[in-house]
PDB file of C-alpha atoms and ligand atoms in Angstrom:
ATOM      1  CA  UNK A   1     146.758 191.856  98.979  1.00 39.00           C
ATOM      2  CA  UNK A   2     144.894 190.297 102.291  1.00 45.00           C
ATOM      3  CA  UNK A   3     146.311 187.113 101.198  1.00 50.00           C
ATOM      4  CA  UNK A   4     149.712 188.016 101.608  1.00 47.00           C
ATOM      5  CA  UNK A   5     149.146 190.278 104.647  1.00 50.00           C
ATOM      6  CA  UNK A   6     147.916 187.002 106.173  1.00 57.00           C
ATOM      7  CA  UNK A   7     150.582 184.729 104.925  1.00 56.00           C
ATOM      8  CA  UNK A   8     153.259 187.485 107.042  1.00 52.00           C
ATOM      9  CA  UNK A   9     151.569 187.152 110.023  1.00 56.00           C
ATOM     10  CA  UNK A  10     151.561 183.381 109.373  1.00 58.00           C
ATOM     11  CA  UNK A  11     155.064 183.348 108.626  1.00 55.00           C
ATOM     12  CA  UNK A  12     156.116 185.102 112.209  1.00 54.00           C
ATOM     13  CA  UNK A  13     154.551 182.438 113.982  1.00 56.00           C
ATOM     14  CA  UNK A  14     157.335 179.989 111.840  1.00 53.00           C
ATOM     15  CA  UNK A  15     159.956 182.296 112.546  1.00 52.00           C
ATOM     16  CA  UNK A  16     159.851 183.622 115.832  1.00 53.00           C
ATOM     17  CA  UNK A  17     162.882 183.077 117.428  1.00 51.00           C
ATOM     18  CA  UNK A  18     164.162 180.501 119.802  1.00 50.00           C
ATOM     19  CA  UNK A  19     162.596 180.580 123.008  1.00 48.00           C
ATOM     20  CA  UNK A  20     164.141 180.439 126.518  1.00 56.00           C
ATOM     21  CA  UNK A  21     161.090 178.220 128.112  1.00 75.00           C
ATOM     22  CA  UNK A  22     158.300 176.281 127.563  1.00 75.00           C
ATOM     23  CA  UNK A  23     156.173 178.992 129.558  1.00 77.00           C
ATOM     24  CA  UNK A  24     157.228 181.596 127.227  1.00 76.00           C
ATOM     25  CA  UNK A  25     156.851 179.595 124.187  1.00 79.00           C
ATOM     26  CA  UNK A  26     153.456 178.866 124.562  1.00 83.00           C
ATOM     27  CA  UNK A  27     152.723 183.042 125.626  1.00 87.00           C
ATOM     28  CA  UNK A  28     154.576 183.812 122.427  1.00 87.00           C
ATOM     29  CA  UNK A  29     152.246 181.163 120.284  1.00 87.00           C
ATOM     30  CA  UNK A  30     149.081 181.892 122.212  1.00 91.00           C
ATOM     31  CA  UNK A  31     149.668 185.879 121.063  1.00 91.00           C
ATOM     32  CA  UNK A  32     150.628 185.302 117.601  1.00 88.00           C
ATOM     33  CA  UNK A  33     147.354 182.605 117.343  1.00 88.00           C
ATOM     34  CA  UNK A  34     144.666 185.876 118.257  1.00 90.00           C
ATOM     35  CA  UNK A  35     146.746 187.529 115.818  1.00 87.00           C
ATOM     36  CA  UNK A  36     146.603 185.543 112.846  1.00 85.00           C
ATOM     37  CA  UNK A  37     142.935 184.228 113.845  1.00 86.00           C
ATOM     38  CA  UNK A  38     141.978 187.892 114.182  1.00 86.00           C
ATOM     39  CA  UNK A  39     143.085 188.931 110.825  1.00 83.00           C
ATOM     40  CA  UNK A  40     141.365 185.748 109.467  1.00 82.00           C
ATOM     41  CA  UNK A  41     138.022 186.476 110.544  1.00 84.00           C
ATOM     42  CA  UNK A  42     138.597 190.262 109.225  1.00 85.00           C
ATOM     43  CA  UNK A  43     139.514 188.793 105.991  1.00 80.00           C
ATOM     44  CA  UNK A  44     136.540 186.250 106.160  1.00 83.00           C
ATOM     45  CA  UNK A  45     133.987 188.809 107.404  1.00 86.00           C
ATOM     46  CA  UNK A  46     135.102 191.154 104.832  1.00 87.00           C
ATOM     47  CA  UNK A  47     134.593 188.652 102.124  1.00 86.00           C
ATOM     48  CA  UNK A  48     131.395 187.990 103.316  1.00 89.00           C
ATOM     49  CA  UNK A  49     130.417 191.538 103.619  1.00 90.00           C
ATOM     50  CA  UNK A  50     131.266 192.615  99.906  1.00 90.00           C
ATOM     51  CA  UNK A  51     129.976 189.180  98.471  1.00 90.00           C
ATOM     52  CA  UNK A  52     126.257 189.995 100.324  1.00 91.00           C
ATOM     53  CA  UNK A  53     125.881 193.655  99.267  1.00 91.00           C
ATOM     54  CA  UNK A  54     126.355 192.860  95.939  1.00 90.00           C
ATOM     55  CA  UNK A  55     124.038 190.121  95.686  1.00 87.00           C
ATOM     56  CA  UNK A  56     122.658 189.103  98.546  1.00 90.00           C
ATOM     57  CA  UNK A  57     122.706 185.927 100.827  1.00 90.00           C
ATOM     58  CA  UNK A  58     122.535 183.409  97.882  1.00 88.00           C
ATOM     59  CA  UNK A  59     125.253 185.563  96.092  1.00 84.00           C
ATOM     60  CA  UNK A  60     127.222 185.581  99.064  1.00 89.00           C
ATOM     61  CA  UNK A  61     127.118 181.675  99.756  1.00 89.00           C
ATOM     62  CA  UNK A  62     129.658 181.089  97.388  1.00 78.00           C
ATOM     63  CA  UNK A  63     132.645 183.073  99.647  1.00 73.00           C
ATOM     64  CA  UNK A  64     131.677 180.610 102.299  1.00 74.00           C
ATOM     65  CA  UNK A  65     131.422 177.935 100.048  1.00 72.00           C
ATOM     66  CA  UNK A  66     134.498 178.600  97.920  1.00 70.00           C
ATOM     67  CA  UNK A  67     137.036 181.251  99.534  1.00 69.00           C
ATOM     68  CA  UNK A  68     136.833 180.055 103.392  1.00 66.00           C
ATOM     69  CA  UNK A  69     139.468 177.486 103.443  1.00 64.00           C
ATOM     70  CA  UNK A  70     140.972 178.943  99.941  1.00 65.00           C
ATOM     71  CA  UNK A  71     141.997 181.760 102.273  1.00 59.00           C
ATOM     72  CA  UNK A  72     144.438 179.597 104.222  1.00 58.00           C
ATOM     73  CA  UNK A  73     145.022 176.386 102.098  1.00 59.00           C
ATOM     74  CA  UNK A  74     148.091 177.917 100.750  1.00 51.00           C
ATOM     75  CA  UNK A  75     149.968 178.404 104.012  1.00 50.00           C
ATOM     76  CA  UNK A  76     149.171 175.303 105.584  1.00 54.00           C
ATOM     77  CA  UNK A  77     152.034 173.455 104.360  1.00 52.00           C
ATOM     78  CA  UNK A  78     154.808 175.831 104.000  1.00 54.00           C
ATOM     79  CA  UNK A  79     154.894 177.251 107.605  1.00 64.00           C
ATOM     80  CA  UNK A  80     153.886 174.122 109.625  1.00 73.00           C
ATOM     81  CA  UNK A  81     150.586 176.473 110.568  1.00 83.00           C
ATOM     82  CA  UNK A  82     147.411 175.021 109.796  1.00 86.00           C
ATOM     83  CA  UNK A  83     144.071 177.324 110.134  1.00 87.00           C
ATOM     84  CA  UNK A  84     140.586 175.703 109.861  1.00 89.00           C
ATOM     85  CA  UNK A  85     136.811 176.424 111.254  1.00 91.00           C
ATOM     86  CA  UNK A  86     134.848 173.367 113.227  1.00 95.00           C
ATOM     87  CA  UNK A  87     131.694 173.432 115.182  1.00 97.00           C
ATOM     88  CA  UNK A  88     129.834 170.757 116.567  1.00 98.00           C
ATOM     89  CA  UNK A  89     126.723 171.044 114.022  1.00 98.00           C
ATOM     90  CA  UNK A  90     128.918 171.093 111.106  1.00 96.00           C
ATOM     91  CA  UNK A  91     127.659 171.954 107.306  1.00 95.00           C
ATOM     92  CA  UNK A  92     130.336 170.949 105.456  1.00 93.00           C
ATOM     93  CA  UNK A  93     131.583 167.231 106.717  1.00 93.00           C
ATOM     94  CA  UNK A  94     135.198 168.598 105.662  1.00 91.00           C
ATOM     95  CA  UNK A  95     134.878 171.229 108.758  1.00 93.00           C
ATOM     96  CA  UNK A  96     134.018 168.140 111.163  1.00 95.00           C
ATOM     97  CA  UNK A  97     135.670 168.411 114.075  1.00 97.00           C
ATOM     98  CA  UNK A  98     138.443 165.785 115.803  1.00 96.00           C
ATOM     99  CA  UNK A  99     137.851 164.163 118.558  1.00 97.00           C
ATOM    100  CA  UNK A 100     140.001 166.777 120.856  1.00 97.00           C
ATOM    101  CA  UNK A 101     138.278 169.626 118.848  1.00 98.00           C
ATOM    102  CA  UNK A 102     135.319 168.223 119.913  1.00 98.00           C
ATOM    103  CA  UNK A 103     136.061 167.878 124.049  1.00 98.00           C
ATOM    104  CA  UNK A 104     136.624 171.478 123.823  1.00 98.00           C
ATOM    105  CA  UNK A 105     134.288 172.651 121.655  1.00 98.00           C
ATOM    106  CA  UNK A 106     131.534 171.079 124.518  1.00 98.00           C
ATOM    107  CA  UNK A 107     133.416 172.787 126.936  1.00 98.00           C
ATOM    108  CA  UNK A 108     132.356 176.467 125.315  1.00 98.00           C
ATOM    109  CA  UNK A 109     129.352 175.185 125.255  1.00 97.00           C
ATOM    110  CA  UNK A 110     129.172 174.120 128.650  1.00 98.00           C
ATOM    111  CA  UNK A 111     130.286 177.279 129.787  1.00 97.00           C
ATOM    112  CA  UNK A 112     128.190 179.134 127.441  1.00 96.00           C
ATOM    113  CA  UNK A 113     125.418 177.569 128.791  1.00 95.00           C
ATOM    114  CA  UNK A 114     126.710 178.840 132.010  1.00 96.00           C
ATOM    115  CA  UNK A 115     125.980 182.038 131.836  1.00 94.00           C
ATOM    116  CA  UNK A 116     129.436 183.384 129.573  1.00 95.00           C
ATOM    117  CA  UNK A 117     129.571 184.897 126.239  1.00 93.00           C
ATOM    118  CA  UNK A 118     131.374 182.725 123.453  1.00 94.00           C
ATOM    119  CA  UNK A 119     133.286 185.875 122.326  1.00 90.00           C
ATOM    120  CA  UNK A 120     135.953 185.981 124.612  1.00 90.00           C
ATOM    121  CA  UNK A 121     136.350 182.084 124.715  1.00 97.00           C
ATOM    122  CA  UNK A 122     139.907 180.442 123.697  1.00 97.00           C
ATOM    123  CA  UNK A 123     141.839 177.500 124.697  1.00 97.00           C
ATOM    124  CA  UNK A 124     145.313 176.202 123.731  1.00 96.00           C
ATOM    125  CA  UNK A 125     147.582 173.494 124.503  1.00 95.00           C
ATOM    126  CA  UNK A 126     150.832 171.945 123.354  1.00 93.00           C
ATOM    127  CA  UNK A 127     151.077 168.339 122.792  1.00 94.00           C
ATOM    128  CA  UNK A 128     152.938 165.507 121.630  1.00 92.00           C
ATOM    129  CA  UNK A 129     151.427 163.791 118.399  1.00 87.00           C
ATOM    130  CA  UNK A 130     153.327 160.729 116.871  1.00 88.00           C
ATOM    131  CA  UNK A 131     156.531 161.902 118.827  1.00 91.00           C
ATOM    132  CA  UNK A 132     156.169 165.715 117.327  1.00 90.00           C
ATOM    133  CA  UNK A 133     155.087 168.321 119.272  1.00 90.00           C
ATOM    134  CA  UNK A 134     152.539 170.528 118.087  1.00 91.00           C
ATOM    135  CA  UNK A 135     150.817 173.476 119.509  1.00 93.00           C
ATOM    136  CA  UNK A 136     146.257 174.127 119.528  1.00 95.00           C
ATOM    137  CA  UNK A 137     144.425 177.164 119.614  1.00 95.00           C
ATOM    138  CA  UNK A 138     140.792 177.459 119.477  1.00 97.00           C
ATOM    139  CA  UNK A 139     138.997 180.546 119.758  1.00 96.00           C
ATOM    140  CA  UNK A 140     134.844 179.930 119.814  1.00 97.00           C
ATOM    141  CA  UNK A 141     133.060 181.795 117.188  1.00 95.00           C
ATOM    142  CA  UNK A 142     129.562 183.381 118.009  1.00 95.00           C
ATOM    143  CA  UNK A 143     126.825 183.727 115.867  1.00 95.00           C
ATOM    144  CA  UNK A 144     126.279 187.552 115.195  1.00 93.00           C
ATOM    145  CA  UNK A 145     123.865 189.223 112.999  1.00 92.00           C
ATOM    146  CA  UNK A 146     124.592 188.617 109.213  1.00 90.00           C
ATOM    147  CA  UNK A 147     125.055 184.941 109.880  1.00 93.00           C
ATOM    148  CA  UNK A 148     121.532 184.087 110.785  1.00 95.00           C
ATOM    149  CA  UNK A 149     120.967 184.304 106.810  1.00 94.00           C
ATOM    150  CA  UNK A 150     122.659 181.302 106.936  1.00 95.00           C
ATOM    151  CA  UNK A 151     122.895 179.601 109.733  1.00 96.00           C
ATOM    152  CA  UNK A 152     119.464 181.007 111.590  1.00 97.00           C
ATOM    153  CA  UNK A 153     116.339 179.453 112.270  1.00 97.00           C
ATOM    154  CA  UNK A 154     114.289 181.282 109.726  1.00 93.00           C
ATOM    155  CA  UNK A 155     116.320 180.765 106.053  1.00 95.00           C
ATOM    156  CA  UNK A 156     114.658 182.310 103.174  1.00 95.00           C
ATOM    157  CA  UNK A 157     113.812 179.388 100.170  1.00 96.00           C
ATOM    158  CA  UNK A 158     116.085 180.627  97.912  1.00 94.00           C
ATOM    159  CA  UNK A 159     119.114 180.360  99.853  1.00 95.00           C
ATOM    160  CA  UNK A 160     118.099 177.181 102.285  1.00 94.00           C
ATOM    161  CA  UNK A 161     117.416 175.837  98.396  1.00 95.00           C
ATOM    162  CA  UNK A 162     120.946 176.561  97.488  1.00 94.00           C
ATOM    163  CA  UNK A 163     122.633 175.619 100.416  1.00 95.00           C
ATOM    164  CA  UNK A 164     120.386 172.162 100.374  1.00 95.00           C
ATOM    165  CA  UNK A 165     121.862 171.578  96.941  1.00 94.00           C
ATOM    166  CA  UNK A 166     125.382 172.570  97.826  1.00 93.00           C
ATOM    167  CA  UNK A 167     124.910 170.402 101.553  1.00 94.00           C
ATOM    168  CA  UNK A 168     122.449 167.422 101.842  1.00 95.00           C
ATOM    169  CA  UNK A 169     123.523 166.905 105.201  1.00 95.00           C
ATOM    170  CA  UNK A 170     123.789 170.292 106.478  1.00 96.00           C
ATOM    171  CA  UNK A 171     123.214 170.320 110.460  1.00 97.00           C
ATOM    172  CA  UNK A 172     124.135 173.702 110.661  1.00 97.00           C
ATOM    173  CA  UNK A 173     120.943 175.827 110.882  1.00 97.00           C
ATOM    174  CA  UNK A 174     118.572 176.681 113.655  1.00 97.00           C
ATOM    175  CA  UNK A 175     121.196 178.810 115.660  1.00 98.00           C
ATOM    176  CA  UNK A 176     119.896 182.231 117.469  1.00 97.00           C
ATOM    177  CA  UNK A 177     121.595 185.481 117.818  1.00 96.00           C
ATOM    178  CA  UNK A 178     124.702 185.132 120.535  1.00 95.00           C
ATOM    179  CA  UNK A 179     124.599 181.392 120.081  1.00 96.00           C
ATOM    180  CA  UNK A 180     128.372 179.561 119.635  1.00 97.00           C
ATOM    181  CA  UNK A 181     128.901 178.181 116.298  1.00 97.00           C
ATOM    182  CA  UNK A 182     132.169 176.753 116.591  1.00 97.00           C
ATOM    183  CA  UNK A 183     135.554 177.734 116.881  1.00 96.00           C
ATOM    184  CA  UNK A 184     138.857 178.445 114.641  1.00 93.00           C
ATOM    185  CA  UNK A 185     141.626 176.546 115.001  1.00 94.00           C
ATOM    186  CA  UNK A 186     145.213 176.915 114.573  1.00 92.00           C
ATOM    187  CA  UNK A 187     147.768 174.167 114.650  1.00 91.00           C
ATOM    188  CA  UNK A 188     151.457 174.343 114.456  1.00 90.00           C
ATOM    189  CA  UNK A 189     154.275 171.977 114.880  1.00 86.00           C
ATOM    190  CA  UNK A 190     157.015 172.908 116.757  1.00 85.00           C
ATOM    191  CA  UNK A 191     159.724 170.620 115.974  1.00 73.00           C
TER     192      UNK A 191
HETATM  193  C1  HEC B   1     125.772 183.549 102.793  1.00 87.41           C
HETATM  194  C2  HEC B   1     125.595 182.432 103.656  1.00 87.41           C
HETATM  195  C3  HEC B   1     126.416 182.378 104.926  1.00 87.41           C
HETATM  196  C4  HEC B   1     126.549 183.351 105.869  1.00 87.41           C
HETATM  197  C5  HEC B   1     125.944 184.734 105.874  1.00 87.41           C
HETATM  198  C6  HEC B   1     127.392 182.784 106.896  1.00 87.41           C
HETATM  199  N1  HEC B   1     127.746 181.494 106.580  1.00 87.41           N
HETATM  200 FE1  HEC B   1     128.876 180.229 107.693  1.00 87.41          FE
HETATM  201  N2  HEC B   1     128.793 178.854 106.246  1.00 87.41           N
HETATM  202  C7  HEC B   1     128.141 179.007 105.046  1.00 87.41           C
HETATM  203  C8  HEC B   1     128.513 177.926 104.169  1.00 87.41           C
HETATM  204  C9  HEC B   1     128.037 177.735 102.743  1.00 87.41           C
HETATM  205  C10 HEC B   1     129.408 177.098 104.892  1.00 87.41           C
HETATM  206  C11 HEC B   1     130.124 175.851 104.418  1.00 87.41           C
HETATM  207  C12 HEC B   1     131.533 176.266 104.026  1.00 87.41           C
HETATM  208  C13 HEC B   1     132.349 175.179 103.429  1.00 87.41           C
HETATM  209  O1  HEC B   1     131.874 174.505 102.508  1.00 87.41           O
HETATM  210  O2  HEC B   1     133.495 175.003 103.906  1.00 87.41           O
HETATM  211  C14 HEC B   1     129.566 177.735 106.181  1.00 87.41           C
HETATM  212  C15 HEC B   1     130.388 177.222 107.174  1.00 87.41           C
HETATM  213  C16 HEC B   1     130.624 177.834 108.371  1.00 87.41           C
HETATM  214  C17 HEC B   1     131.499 177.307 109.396  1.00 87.41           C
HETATM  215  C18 HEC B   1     132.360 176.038 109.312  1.00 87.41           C
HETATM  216  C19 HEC B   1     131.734 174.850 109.951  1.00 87.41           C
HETATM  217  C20 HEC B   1     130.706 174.123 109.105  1.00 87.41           C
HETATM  218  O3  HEC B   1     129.557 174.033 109.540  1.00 87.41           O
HETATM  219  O4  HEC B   1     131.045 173.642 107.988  1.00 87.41           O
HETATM  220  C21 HEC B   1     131.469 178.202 110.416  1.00 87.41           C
HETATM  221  C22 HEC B   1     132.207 178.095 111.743  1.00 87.41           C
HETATM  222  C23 HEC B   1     130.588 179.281 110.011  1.00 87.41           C
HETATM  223  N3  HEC B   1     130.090 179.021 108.757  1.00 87.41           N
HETATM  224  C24 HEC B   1     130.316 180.382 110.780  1.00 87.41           C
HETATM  225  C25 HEC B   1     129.643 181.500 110.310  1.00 87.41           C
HETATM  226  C26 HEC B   1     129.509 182.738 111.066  1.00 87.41           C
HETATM  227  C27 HEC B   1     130.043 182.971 112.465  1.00 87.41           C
HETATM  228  C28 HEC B   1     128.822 183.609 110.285  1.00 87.41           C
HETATM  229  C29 HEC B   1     128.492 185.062 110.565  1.00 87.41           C
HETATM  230  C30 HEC B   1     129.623 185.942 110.784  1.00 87.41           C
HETATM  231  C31 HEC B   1     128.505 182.915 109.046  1.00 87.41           C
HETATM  232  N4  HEC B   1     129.021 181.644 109.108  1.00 87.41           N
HETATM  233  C32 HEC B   1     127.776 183.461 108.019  1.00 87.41           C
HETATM  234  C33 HEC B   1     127.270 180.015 104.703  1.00 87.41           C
HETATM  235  C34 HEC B   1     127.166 181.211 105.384  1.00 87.41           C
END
């Protein structure tokens, strides 16, 4: 059921009508990308909710692990709408972010370090890739409560164990309360 309310919302990003300007365009996108990112954390969170009152952290590091990018693997393709999570201390190397990803991914931090709160953080863009345009959102993520199971400084054994098994590499530990993690990104091309 979430899967397919998330594939509409998708889809009226591909079929949003023709658009008189560039200006409005990228007002339309940058609207319909809190949208869809919006109900894709909901859908995340949720996951990620259920999966640790059943069983726990451990339990729950399988939605992470399995469902994140199941969630939106299916529409990438069809609607020319890509979602994915990044961060600059990545866990898994699939999540590692491009090089423009990157740039503004040290921007929230920089600002973040300036005194402003990740939550309200976004950027977008449209450029031209290999002669196709394509439009960029990124909206930072923050690191809230439930995620310092995780991605905190103090990890219990049994899930750093688990997650050390699942990710040798894993940089992605260590963060405090309020602290960004990374961002979502959308990405769709427009012609
Ligand atoms: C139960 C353990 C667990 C909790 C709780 C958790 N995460 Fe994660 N997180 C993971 C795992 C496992 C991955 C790797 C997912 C993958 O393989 O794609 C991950 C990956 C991520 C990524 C993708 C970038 C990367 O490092 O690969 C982001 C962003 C992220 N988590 C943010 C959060 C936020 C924000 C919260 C709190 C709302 C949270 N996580 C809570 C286990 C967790």
């Amino acid at each position: 059921m979430k899967k397919i309310a998330l594939s509409l919302i998708l889809s009226s990003i591909l079929l949003a009508p023709a658009y008189s300007s560039a200006e409005e365009t990228q007002q339309q996108m940058l609207q319909e990308s809190r949208q869809a990112i919006q109900q894709f954390g909901k859908h995340l969170k949720g996951e990620l909710q259920a999966a640790m009152k059943q069983g726990g952290p451990t339990n729950a590091i399988q939605v992470c692990n399995e469902k994140a990018m199941d969630i939106t693997s299916d529409e990438s393709n069809k609607s020319g709408v890509t979602l994915s999570r990044t961060s600059l201390k990545i866990r898994n190397s699939k999540n590692a972010a491009e090089a423009w990803e990157k740039t503004v991914l040290q921007q929230f931090e920089e600002r973040k370090n300036n005194g402003e709160s990740p939550k309200k953080m976004e950027f977008s863009e449209t450029v031209e890739v290999d002669g196709k345009k394509q439009f960029r959102y990124m909206k930072a993520i923050a690191i809230g409560q439930p995620c310092l199971h995780c991605h905190g400084e103090k990890v219990v054994p049994e899930v750093s164990d688990k997650l050390n098994r699942l990710y040798p590499d894993d940089a992605a530990t260590g963060y405090k309360l309020g602290d960004l993690r990374g961002a979502i990104v959308l990405k769709k091309e427009l012609n």
